[in-house]
GROMACS .gro file of C-alpha atoms in nm:
model
  211
    1UNK     CA    1  -6.975 -17.673  -3.973
    2UNK     CA    2  -6.646 -17.863  -3.977
    3UNK     CA    3  -6.358 -17.644  -4.095
    4UNK     CA    4  -6.100 -17.763  -4.344
    5UNK     CA    5  -5.734 -17.757  -4.244
    6UNK     CA    6  -5.677 -17.441  -4.453
    7UNK     CA    7  -5.973 -17.270  -4.287
    8UNK     CA    8  -5.848 -17.367  -3.940
    9UNK     CA    9  -5.505 -17.221  -4.014
   10UNK     CA   10  -5.666 -16.901  -4.148
   11UNK     CA   11  -5.877 -16.866  -3.833
   12UNK     CA   12  -5.595 -16.941  -3.589
   13UNK     CA   13  -5.303 -16.766  -3.762
   14UNK     CA   14  -5.339 -16.413  -3.620
   15UNK     CA   15  -5.450 -16.517  -3.269
   16UNK     CA   16  -5.160 -16.764  -3.242
   17UNK     CA   17  -4.892 -16.526  -3.369
   18UNK     CA   18  -4.997 -16.236  -3.149
   19UNK     CA   19  -5.066 -16.450  -2.840
   20UNK     CA   20  -4.710 -16.581  -2.852
   21UNK     CA   21  -4.526 -16.265  -2.964
   22UNK     CA   22  -4.706 -16.017  -2.736
   23UNK     CA   23  -4.629 -16.255  -2.451
   24UNK     CA   24  -4.258 -16.227  -2.525
   25UNK     CA   25  -4.264 -15.850  -2.577
   26UNK     CA   26  -4.433 -15.811  -2.237
   27UNK     CA   27  -4.139 -15.986  -2.068
   28UNK     CA   28  -3.897 -15.743  -2.232
   29UNK     CA   29  -4.101 -15.436  -2.144
   30UNK     CA   30  -4.127 -15.528  -1.776
   31UNK     CA   31  -3.757 -15.622  -1.762
   32UNK     CA   32  -3.677 -15.274  -1.898
   33UNK     CA   33  -3.902 -15.119  -1.633
   34UNK     CA   34  -3.705 -15.298  -1.360
   35UNK     CA   35  -3.367 -15.198  -1.500
   36UNK     CA   36  -3.259 -15.459  -1.756
   37UNK     CA   37  -3.213 -15.306  -2.102
   38UNK     CA   38  -3.105 -15.632  -2.273
   39UNK     CA   39  -3.432 -15.690  -2.462
   40UNK     CA   40  -3.463 -15.321  -2.547
   41UNK     CA   41  -3.110 -15.309  -2.691
   42UNK     CA   42  -3.184 -15.624  -2.893
   43UNK     CA   43  -3.493 -15.462  -3.048
   44UNK     CA   44  -3.726 -15.717  -2.890
   45UNK     CA   45  -3.967 -15.479  -2.713
   46UNK     CA   46  -4.192 -15.457  -3.016
   47UNK     CA   47  -4.527 -15.588  -3.136
   48UNK     CA   48  -4.375 -15.677  -3.472
   49UNK     CA   49  -4.424 -16.057  -3.483
   50UNK     CA   50  -4.128 -16.103  -3.717
   51UNK     CA   51  -3.894 -16.007  -3.433
   52UNK     CA   52  -4.026 -16.290  -3.214
   53UNK     CA   53  -4.122 -16.575  -3.446
   54UNK     CA   54  -3.944 -16.906  -3.406
   55UNK     CA   55  -4.010 -17.099  -3.732
   56UNK     CA   56  -4.075 -17.429  -3.555
   57UNK     CA   57  -4.220 -17.315  -3.222
   58UNK     CA   58  -4.441 -17.032  -3.352
   59UNK     CA   59  -4.549 -17.175  -3.689
   60UNK     CA   60  -4.492 -17.547  -3.744
   61UNK     CA   61  -4.575 -17.692  -3.399
   62UNK     CA   62  -4.891 -17.484  -3.336
   63UNK     CA   63  -5.012 -17.572  -3.688
   64UNK     CA   64  -4.956 -17.941  -3.620
   65UNK     CA   65  -5.137 -17.934  -3.287
   66UNK     CA   66  -5.430 -17.744  -3.444
   67UNK     CA   67  -5.455 -17.995  -3.730
   68UNK     CA   68  -5.426 -18.295  -3.497
   69UNK     CA   69  -5.678 -18.153  -3.253
   70UNK     CA   70  -5.460 -18.163  -2.942
   71UNK     CA   71  -5.374 -17.897  -2.684
   72UNK     CA   72  -5.228 -17.597  -2.866
   73UNK     CA   73  -4.855 -17.586  -2.802
   74UNK     CA   74  -4.585 -17.349  -2.918
   75UNK     CA   75  -4.334 -17.081  -2.832
   76UNK     CA   76  -4.157 -16.775  -2.971
   77UNK     CA   77  -3.790 -16.688  -2.958
   78UNK     CA   78  -3.733 -16.614  -2.588
   79UNK     CA   79  -3.678 -16.247  -2.513
   80UNK     CA   80  -3.328 -16.207  -2.365
   81UNK     CA   81  -3.343 -16.106  -1.999
   82UNK     CA   82  -3.035 -16.065  -1.780
   83UNK     CA   83  -3.184 -16.114  -1.436
   84UNK     CA   84  -2.858 -15.997  -1.281
   85UNK     CA   85  -2.924 -15.648  -1.420
   86UNK     CA   86  -3.262 -15.614  -1.251
   87UNK     CA   87  -3.260 -15.377  -0.954
   88UNK     CA   88  -3.365 -15.658  -0.720
   89UNK     CA   89  -3.305 -15.977  -0.924
   90UNK     CA   90  -3.487 -16.236  -0.713
   91UNK     CA   91  -3.786 -16.014  -0.636
   92UNK     CA   92  -3.818 -15.849  -0.978
   93UNK     CA   93  -3.790 -16.186  -1.157
   94UNK     CA   94  -4.146 -16.256  -1.044
   95UNK     CA   95  -4.287 -15.951  -1.225
   96UNK     CA   96  -4.086 -16.012  -1.542
   97UNK     CA   97  -4.206 -16.373  -1.553
   98UNK     CA   98  -4.568 -16.288  -1.468
   99UNK     CA   99  -4.587 -16.027  -1.748
  100UNK     CA  100  -4.621 -16.294  -2.018
  101UNK     CA  101  -4.923 -16.480  -1.874
  102UNK     CA  102  -5.076 -16.144  -1.774
  103UNK     CA  103  -5.056 -16.031  -2.138
  104UNK     CA  104  -5.235 -16.350  -2.244
  105UNK     CA  105  -5.512 -16.278  -1.995
  106UNK     CA  106  -5.554 -15.927  -2.135
  107UNK     CA  107  -5.566 -16.065  -2.489
  108UNK     CA  108  -5.824 -16.324  -2.383
  109UNK     CA  109  -6.040 -16.038  -2.250
  110UNK     CA  110  -5.995 -15.857  -2.584
  111UNK     CA  111  -6.114 -16.164  -2.777
  112UNK     CA  112  -6.413 -16.207  -2.546
  113UNK     CA  113  -6.513 -15.850  -2.629
  114UNK     CA  114  -6.454 -15.920  -2.999
  115UNK     CA  115  -6.682 -16.223  -2.971
  116UNK     CA  116  -6.955 -16.006  -2.820
  117UNK     CA  117  -6.908 -15.751  -3.101
  118UNK     CA  118  -6.938 -16.024  -3.364
  119UNK     CA  119  -7.308 -16.055  -3.284
  120UNK     CA  120  -7.356 -15.699  -3.414
  121UNK     CA  121  -7.115 -15.717  -3.708
  122UNK     CA  122  -7.233 -15.732  -4.072
  123UNK     CA  123  -7.335 -16.082  -4.179
  124UNK     CA  124  -7.028 -16.124  -4.398
  125UNK     CA  125  -6.799 -16.061  -4.099
  126UNK     CA  126  -6.995 -16.207  -3.808
  127UNK     CA  127  -6.916 -16.576  -3.855
  128UNK     CA  128  -6.541 -16.549  -3.935
  129UNK     CA  129  -6.494 -16.292  -3.657
  130UNK     CA  130  -6.669 -16.514  -3.405
  131UNK     CA  131  -6.450 -16.811  -3.506
  132UNK     CA  132  -6.133 -16.603  -3.477
  133UNK     CA  133  -6.245 -16.461  -3.142
  134UNK     CA  134  -6.317 -16.809  -3.005
  135UNK     CA  135  -5.973 -16.921  -3.126
  136UNK     CA  136  -5.813 -16.617  -2.960
  137UNK     CA  137  -5.982 -16.690  -2.629
  138UNK     CA  138  -5.879 -17.055  -2.638
  139UNK     CA  139  -5.519 -16.987  -2.742
  140UNK     CA  140  -5.455 -16.720  -2.481
  141UNK     CA  141  -5.609 -16.923  -2.200
  142UNK     CA  142  -5.398 -17.224  -2.299
  143UNK     CA  143  -5.077 -17.019  -2.310
  144UNK     CA  144  -5.157 -16.842  -1.983
  145UNK     CA  145  -5.227 -17.163  -1.793
  146UNK     CA  146  -4.941 -17.354  -1.959
  147UNK     CA  147  -4.687 -17.085  -1.877
  148UNK     CA  148  -4.800 -17.068  -1.515
  149UNK     CA  149  -4.709 -17.432  -1.455
  150UNK     CA  150  -4.431 -17.435  -1.192
  151UNK     CA  151  -4.167 -17.585  -1.418
  152UNK     CA  152  -3.853 -17.397  -1.523
  153UNK     CA  153  -3.804 -17.246  -1.780
  154UNK     CA  154  -4.176 -17.168  -1.796
  155UNK     CA  155  -4.288 -16.843  -1.637
  156UNK     CA  156  -4.447 -17.033  -1.349
  157UNK     CA  157  -4.110 -17.193  -1.279
  158UNK     CA  158  -3.941 -16.853  -1.262
  159UNK     CA  159  -4.219 -16.722  -1.038
  160UNK     CA  160  -4.161 -17.021  -0.809
  161UNK     CA  161  -3.786 -16.952  -0.802
  162UNK     CA  162  -3.861 -16.591  -0.707
  163UNK     CA  163  -4.092 -16.694  -0.423
  164UNK     CA  164  -3.891 -16.986  -0.282
  165UNK     CA  165  -3.622 -16.926  -0.020
  166UNK     CA  166  -3.267 -16.936  -0.157
  167UNK     CA  167  -3.192 -17.285  -0.022
  168UNK     CA  168  -3.484 -17.426  -0.226
  169UNK     CA  169  -3.475 -17.185  -0.521
  170UNK     CA  170  -3.124 -17.284  -0.633
  171UNK     CA  171  -3.184 -17.662  -0.671
  172UNK     CA  172  -3.530 -17.598  -0.820
  173UNK     CA  173  -3.381 -17.365  -1.085
  174UNK     CA  174  -3.140 -17.643  -1.187
  175UNK     CA  175  -3.433 -17.829  -1.345
  176UNK     CA  176  -3.439 -17.567  -1.624
  177UNK     CA  177  -3.215 -17.746  -1.880
  178UNK     CA  178  -3.457 -18.040  -1.875
  179UNK     CA  179  -3.781 -17.840  -1.864
  180UNK     CA  180  -3.868 -17.847  -2.235
  181UNK     CA  181  -3.787 -18.218  -2.260
  182UNK     CA  182  -4.025 -18.283  -1.970
  183UNK     CA  183  -4.292 -18.069  -2.140
  184UNK     CA  184  -4.262 -18.250  -2.475
  185UNK     CA  185  -4.291 -18.587  -2.301
  186UNK     CA  186  -4.598 -18.469  -2.110
  187UNK     CA  187  -4.750 -18.332  -2.433
  188UNK     CA  188  -4.711 -18.649  -2.639
  189UNK     CA  189  -4.819 -18.883  -2.358
  190UNK     CA  190  -5.140 -18.685  -2.306
  191UNK     CA  191  -5.055 -18.599  -1.946
  192UNK     CA  192  -5.015 -18.228  -2.026
  193UNK     CA  193  -5.366 -18.209  -2.169
  194UNK     CA  194  -5.510 -18.380  -1.862
  195UNK     CA  195  -5.337 -18.125  -1.638
  196UNK     CA  196  -5.427 -17.818  -1.843
  197UNK     CA  197  -5.785 -17.888  -1.951
  198UNK     CA  198  -5.955 -17.853  -1.609
  199UNK     CA  199  -5.755 -17.536  -1.533
  200UNK     CA  200  -5.838 -17.384  -1.873
  201UNK     CA  201  -6.208 -17.462  -1.823
  202UNK     CA  202  -6.198 -17.305  -1.476
  203UNK     CA  203  -6.032 -16.981  -1.594
  204UNK     CA  204  -6.253 -16.967  -1.902
  205UNK     CA  205  -6.564 -17.001  -1.686
  206UNK     CA  206  -6.448 -16.725  -1.452
  207UNK     CA  207  -6.369 -16.497  -1.747
  208UNK     CA  208  -6.709 -16.563  -1.901
  209UNK     CA  209  -6.886 -16.481  -1.574
  210UNK     CA  210  -6.686 -16.160  -1.526
  211UNK     CA  211  -6.763 -16.030  -1.877
   0.00000   0.00000   0.00000
């Protein structure tokens, strides 16, 4: 059954908001663990979505991509991290960056389990729960794979900076001011979807086989 736009938004709203906001909170939590209290002091290590929502990136853009049928795209307000305050900035940067995609993987697992539960739920709940679970799986896999692309300021870009030797890490990190512009161009030219779709299918297949 084809969903109306209102129904699509109702199904995707909670999975989208929590996929994006938990991702950001995870960065702050791991930064605190490695010695940077910036996010903690700013009140950003919380699961309260209101602390993380960016009106355009968390609400408007994801809604547009859902309605238009493209690759889901969006962001929250970035959690402030002062990498210079980490105990070992270059090494610890990897773990802070990886925390976001890791949280999306965990949430994808949660939604897979919710999808399995939906088969045993009361009839009135089974169909909407299965739709929401499928949306949650899709959203979290998209955000995980997207954020692992090796392009600053995405998490994959920061992971690459952490792993590269200093002589390569510095010039690579200088791409960051142009990273979102590059992403938007890739999104609207369709190139981003062509890059992400095979990777999302691969990870989704592996997750399905594991669970």
